Structure formats: structure tokens, C-alpha cells
Tab-separated table of C-alpha atoms in Angstrom:
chain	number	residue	atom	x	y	z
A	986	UNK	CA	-12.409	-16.634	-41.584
A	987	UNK	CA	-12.416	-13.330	-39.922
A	988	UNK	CA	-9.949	-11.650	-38.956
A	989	UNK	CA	-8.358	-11.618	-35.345
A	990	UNK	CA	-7.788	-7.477	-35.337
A	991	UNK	CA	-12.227	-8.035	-36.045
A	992	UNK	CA	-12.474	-10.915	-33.646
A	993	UNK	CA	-10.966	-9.338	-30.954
A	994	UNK	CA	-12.291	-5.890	-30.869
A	995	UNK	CA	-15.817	-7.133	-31.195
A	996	UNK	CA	-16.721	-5.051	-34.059
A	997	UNK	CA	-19.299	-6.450	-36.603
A	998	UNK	CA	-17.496	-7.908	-39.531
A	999	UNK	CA	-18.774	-6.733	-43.000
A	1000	UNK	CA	-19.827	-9.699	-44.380
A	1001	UNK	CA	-21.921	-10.533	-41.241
A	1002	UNK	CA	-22.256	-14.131	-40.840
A	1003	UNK	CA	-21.182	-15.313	-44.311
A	1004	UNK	CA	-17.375	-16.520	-43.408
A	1005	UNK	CA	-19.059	-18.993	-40.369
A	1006	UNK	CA	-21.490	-20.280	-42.529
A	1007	UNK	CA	-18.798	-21.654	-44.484
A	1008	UNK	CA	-16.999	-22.694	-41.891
A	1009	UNK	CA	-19.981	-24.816	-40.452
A	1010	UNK	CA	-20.627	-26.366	-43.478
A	1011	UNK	CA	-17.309	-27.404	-44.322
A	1012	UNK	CA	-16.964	-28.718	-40.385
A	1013	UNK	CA	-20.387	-29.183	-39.351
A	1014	UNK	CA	-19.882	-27.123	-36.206
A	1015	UNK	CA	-16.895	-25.925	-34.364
A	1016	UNK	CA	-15.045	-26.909	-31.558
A	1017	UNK	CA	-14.793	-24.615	-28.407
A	1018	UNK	CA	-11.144	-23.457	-29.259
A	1019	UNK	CA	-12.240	-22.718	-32.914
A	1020	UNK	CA	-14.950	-20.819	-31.724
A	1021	UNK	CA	-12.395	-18.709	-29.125
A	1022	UNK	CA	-10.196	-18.527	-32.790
A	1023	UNK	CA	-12.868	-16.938	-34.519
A	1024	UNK	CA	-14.003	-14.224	-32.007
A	1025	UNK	CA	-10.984	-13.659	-30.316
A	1026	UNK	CA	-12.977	-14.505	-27.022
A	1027	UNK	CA	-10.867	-16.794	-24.026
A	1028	UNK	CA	-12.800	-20.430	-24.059
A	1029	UNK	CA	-13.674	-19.334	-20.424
A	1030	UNK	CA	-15.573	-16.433	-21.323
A	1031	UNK	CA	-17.670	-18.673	-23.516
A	1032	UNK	CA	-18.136	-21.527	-20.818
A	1033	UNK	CA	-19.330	-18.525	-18.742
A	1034	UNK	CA	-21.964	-17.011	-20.786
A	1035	UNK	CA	-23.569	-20.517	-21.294
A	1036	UNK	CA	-23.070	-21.617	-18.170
A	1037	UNK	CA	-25.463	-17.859	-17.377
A	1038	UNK	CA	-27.492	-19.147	-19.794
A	1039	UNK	CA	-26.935	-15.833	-22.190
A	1040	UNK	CA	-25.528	-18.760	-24.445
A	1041	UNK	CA	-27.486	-21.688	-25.478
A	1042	UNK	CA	-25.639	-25.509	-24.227
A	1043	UNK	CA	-23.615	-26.599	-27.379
A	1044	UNK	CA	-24.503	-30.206	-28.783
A	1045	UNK	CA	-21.864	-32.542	-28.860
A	1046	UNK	CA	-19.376	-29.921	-27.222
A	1047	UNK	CA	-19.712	-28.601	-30.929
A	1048	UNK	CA	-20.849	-24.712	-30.924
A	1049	UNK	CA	-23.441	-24.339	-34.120
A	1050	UNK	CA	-24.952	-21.545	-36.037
A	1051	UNK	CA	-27.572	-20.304	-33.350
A	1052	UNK	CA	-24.714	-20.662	-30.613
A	1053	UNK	CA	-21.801	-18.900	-32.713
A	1054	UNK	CA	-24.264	-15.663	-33.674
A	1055	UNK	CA	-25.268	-15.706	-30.279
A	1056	UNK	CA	-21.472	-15.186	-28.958
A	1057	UNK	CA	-20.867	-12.823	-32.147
A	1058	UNK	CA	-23.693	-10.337	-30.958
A	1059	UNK	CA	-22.561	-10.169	-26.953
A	1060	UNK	CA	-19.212	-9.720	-28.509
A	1061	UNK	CA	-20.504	-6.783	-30.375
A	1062	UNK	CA	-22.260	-4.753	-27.444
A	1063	UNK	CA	-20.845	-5.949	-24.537
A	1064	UNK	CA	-18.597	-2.413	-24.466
A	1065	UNK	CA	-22.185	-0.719	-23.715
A	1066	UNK	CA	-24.532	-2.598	-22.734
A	1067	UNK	CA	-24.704	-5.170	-19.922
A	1068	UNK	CA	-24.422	-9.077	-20.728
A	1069	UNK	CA	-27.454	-9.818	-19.074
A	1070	UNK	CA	-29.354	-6.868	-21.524
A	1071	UNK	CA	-27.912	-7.939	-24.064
A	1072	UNK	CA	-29.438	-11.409	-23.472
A	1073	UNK	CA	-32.966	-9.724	-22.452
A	1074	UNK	CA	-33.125	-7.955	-25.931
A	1075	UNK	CA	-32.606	-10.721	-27.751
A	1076	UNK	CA	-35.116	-12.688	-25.616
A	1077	UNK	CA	-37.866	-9.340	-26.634
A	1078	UNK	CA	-37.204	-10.371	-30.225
A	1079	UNK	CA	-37.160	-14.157	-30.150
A	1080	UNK	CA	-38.142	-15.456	-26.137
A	1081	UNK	CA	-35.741	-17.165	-24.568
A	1082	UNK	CA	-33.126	-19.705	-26.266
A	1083	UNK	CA	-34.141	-23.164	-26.357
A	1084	UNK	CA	-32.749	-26.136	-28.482
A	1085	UNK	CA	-34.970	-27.052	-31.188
A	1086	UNK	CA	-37.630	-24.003	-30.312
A	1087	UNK	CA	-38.567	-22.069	-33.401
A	1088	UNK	CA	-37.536	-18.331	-33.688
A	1089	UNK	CA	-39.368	-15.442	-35.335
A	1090	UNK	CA	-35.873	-14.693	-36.725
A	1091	UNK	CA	-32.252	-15.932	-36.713
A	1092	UNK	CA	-30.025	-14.254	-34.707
A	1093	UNK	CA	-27.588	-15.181	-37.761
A	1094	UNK	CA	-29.757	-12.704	-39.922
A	1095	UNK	CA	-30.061	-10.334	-36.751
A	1096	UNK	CA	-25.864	-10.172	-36.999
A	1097	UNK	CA	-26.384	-9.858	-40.582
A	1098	UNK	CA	-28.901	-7.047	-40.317
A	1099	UNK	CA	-26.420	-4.973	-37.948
A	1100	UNK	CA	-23.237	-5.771	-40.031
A	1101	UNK	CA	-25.325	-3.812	-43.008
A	1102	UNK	CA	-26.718	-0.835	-41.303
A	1103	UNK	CA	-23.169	0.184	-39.399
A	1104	UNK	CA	-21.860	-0.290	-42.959
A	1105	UNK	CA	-24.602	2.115	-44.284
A	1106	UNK	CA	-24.134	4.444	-41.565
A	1107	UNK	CA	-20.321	4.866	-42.345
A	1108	UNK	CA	-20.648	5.884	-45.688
A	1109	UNK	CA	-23.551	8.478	-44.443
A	1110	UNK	CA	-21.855	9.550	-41.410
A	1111	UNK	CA	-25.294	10.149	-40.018
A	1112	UNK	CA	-25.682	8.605	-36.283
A	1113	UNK	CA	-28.424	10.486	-35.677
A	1114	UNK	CA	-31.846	8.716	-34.306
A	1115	UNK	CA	-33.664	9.461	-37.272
A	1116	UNK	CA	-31.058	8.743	-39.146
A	1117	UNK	CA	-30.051	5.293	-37.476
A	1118	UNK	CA	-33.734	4.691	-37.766
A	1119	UNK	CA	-33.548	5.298	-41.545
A	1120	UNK	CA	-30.758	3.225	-42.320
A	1121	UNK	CA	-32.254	0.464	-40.116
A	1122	UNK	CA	-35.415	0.640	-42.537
A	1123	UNK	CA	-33.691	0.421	-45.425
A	1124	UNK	CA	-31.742	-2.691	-44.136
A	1125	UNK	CA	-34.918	-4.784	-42.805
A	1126	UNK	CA	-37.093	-3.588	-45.847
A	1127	UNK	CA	-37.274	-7.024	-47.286
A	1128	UNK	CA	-38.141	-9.046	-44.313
A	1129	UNK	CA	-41.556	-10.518	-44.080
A	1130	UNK	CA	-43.172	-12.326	-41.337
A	1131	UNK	CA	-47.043	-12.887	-40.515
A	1132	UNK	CA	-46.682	-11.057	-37.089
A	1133	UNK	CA	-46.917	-7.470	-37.936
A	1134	UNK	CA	-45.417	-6.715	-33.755
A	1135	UNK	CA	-41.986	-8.835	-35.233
A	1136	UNK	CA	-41.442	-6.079	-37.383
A	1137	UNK	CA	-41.435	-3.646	-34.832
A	1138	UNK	CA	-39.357	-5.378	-32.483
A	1139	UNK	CA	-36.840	-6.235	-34.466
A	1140	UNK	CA	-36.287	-2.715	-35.791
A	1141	UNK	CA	-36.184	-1.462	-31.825
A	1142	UNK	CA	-33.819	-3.863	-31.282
A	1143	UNK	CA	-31.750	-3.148	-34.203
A	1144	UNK	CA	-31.709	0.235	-33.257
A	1145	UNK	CA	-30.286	-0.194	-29.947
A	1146	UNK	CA	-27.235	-2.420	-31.351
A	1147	UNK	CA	-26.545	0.345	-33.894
A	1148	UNK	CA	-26.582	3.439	-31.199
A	1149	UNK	CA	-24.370	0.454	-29.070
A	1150	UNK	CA	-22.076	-0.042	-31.661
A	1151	UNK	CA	-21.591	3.885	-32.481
A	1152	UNK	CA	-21.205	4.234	-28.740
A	1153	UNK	CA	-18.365	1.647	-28.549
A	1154	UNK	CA	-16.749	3.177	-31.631
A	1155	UNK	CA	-16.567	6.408	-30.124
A	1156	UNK	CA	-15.657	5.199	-26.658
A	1157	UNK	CA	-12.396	3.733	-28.009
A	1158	UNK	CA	-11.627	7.116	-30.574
A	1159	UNK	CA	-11.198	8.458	-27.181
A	1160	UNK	CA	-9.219	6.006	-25.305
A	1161	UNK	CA	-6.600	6.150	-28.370
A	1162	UNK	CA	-6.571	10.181	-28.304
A	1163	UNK	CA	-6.272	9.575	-24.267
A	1164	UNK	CA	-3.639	7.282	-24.864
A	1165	UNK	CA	-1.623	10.161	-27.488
A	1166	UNK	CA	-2.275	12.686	-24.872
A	1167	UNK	CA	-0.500	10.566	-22.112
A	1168	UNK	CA	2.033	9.232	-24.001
A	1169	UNK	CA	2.792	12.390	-24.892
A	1170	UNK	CA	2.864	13.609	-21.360
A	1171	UNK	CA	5.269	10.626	-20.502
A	1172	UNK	CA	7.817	11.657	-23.073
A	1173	UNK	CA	10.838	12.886	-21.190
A	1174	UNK	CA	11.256	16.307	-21.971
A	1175	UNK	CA	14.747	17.927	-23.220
A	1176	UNK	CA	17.175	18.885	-20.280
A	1177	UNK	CA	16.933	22.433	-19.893
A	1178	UNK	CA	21.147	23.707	-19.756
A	1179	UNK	CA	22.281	23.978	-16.635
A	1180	UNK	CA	21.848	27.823	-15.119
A	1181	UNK	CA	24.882	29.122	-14.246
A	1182	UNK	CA	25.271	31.453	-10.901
A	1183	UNK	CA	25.051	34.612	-10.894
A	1184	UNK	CA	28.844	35.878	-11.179
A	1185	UNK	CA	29.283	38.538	-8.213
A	1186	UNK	CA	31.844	41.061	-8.397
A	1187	UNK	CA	33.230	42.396	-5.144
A	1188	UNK	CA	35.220	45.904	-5.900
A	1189	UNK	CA	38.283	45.869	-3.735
A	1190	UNK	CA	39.332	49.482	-2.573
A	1191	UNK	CA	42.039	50.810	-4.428
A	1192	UNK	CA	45.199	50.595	-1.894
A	1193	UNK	CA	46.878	53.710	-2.533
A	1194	UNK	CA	51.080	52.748	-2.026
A	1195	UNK	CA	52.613	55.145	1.038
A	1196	UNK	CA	55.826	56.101	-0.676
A	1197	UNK	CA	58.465	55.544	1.465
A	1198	UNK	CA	61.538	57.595	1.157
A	1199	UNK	CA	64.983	56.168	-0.162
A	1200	UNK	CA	67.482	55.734	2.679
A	1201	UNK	CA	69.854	58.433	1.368
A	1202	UNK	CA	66.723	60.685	2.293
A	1203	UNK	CA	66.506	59.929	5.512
A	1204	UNK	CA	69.962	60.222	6.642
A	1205	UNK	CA	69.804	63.778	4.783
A	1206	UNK	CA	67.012	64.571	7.112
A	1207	UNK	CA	69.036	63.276	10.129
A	1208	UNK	CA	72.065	65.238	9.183
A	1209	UNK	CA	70.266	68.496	8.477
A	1210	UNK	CA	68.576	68.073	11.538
A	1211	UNK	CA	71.970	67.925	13.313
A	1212	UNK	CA	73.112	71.324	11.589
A	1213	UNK	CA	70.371	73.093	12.983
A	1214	UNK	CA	70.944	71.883	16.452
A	1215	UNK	CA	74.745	72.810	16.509
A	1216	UNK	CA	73.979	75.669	14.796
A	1217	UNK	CA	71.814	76.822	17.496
A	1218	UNK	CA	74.276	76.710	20.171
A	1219	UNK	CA	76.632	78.625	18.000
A	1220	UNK	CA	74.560	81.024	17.918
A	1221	UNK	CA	73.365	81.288	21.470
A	1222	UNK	CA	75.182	83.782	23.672
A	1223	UNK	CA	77.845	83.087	25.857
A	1224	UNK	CA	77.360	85.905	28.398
A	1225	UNK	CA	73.711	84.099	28.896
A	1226	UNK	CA	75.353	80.785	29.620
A	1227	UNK	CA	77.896	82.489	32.217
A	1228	UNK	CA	74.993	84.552	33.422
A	1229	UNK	CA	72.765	81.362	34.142
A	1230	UNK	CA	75.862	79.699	36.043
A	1231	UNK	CA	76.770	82.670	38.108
A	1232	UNK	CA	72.793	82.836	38.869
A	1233	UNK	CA	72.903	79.739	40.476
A	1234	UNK	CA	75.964	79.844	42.378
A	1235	UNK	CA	74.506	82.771	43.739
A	1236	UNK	CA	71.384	80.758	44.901
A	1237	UNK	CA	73.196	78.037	46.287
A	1238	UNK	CA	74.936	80.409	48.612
A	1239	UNK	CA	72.234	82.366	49.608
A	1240	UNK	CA	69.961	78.925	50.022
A	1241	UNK	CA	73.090	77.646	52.315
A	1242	UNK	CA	73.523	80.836	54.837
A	1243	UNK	CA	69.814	80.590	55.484
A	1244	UNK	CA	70.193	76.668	56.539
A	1245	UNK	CA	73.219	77.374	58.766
A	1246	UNK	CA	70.837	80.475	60.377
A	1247	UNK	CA	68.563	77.936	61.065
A	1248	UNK	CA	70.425	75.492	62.372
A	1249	UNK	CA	71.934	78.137	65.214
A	1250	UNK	CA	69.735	78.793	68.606
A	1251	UNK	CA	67.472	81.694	68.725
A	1252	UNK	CA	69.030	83.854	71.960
A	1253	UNK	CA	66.850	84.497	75.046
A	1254	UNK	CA	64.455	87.607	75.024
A	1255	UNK	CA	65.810	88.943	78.329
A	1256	UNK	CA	69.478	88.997	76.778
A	1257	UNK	CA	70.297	92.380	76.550
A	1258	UNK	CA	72.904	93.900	74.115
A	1259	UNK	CA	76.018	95.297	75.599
A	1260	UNK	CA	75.857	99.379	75.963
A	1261	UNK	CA	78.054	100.946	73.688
């Protein structure tokens, strides 16, 4: 049976259709939800493509070989290439699907054919066109078939499900780098420590102290000053105190006569003095 990590990325098992060969002969055809099992497909996206008609109508509601490599080969290049191509190309190779209708080739041996050349291609690591093309030779070399043109078609269409399948391999290298890239873009990142102000310093002046002098200082100062003073007056001369007072008696006399001259009435002009 193959594997659902196979089934559900699409990619071409390497025993192509070996494993559902056994299966059909051991069941005779599979059920819908068997054949969703095996691919990894939802049973909707199956009832779709038939219903399209990419996907020939299953008989019995049991899906067969022709059916099953069908849905296997959609599967496969469905990444790359539209459904509806996908359904064309097959159609160049073998017309369109019909029950009963006879095929230049099995699109069993078609998923068999692929399966071989992407495992070729691996170990070569070649995906070149020529040397796709080569590989694709080597793979198809023992076919036979009256119709010369089914050669030719077949390796054309090989060809494009081998540059699909590279495509679709390459397509999902890059979603999972993608996917590192952002995931490691998601990862919180460390907490940087926390940055600390700036510590300003602010130089206050230097207060130089007034010195203020001891009480027994000042009342020296008062004292001496007192001294001086009395000392002063000591020393001044008496006769210059008596001489200041005598001074100013003298002024206040002389100030009073001149009032009282004042105050007395002027005598007439035409008084005469008395003859001696």
C-alpha cells in the first residue's frame, strides 16, 4: 500500500503502480474511500474530477485500474500544470477516456514509465532537457507498438510530467526554506537590558562659611570702641569748650539788642536834635 507521507504529497511512488495492482486483485476494485486512502486525495476531489470528466465514471461505484492511474497521474502534476492539461495530454496520447475503448497504452504503464525516469534522474541529478530526454529514452526503450507517431507522443508527454514533477519538487524545496526563513523571523528575539539614563551631575558651588566672630569678640570691639570715645573728650581742650559757650552767649545777646531795635519806632525826619 503506499504510503500516506507519498499519497498525500502527490509524488510518484517508486514502484509505480505495482502496490494497486495488488490491491485490485486481491479486492477486485476499490471503494471510493479506499481510493481517497491510497492517494491521500478528499472523496470530493475525486467526485469532482469525474464529475469534469478528467476521470472516467467508476463501475459499480468501484474505482478500477484505468480510473485509479488516472487519479495517481493528476495527483502527480496538478502542482504545475492545470487539471484540465493534464487531462488534454493524456487525451494527445490515448483520445479521450471511454469505458471499454482500447488505448495505445495504459495509463498504468504511463505512471509506471514516470515513476522510473524521476528515479533515474535522482541518481543522475541531471534535469536538464537533454538530459530528461535521455533518461526518458532509456525508460520507454522497450515499448513497441505498430504506430511509429505513439512513440513519439508518448515520449513528449513523458517529458512534460518529468520537467512537471522536477518543477513541483523544487517549488516545495522553496516553500520549506521560506518556511525556515520565517520561522526564523518569528522567533522572539532576546530582550536587549534595559538602558539606563544617563546619570547627570550638577556641581553645586562651593559655599564658602562667613566666619562669624565669638561673642567675647564683639563686646571687645564695643568696649574698645568706648575707650576711644572717652578718651577723646579727655583729651579735647577745655578752654575750646568754654570758648564755644561764651561764643554763643555772645550771639544771643547781640541777636536780642537788634530785635528790641527793631521793635522801637523809627523817629520823624524833621526831629531835630537838641543844640548843645
Amino acid at each position: 500500500m503506499v504510503s500516506k507521507e507519498k499519497a498525500q504529497t502527490g509524488s510518484p511512488d517508486e514502484k509505480g503502480f505495482a502496490k494497486i495492482e495488488m490491491l485490485l486483485e486481491a479486492t477486485g476494485g476499490l471503494s471510493l474511500s479506499q481510493v481517497s486512502a491510497v492517494t491521500g486525495l478528499e472523496g470530493s476531489t475525486i467526485q469532482n474530477w469525474v464529475k469534469r470528466g478528467w476521470v472516467e465514471h467508476p463501475v459499480g461505484k468501484k474505482y478500477e485500474e484505468v480510473h485509479i492511474a488516472r487519479i495517481l497521474i493528476i495527483n502527480a502534476l496538478k502542482e504545475c500544470i492545470k487539471l484540465e492539461n493534464i487531462a488534454r495530454l493524456m487525451e494527445y496520447v490515448n483520445g479521450k477516456p471511454q469505458n471499454g475503448s482500447e488505448t495505445i497504452i495504459k495509463e498504468s504503464l504511463i505512471y509506471d514509465y514516470l515513476c522510473q525516469a524521476l528515479k533515474q534522474s535522482s541518481q543522475t541529478d541531471d534535469h536538464s532537457k537533454s538530459g530528461v530526454e535521455t533518461v526518458i529514452n532509456n525508460v520507454i526503450k522497450d515499448y513497441s507498438d505498430p504506430n511509429p507517431d505513439s512513440r513519439v507522443r508518448i515520449r513528449k508527454a513523458l517529458t512534460v510530467m518529468m520537467f512537471a514533477c522536477v518543477c513541483t519538487d523544487v517549488k516545495r524545496r522553496v516553500e520549506a526554506m521560506m518556511g525556515a526563513v520565517l520561522s526564523e523571523m518569528d522567533e522572539p528575539k532576546p530582550t536587549p537590558p534595559p538602558v539606563l539614563p544617563k546619570l547627570e551631575i550638577t556641581l553645586v558651588p562651593e559655599v564658602v562659611p562667613v566666619e562669624e566672630p565669638e561673642p567675647d569678640e564683639v563686646l571687645e570691639d564695643i568696649v574698645e570702641t568706648r575707650k576711644t570715645v572717652s578718651q577723646a573728650l579727655r583729651e579735647w581742650d577745655i578752654s575750646s569748650v568754654e570758648r564755644i559757650i561764651i561764643d554763643h552767649d555772645e550771639d544771643a545777646r547781640n541777636n536780642t539788642s537788634v530785635e528790641e531795635e527793631k521793635k522801637q519806632p523809627a523817629k520823624p525826619w524833621y526831629v531835630r536834635k537838641n543844640p548843645k
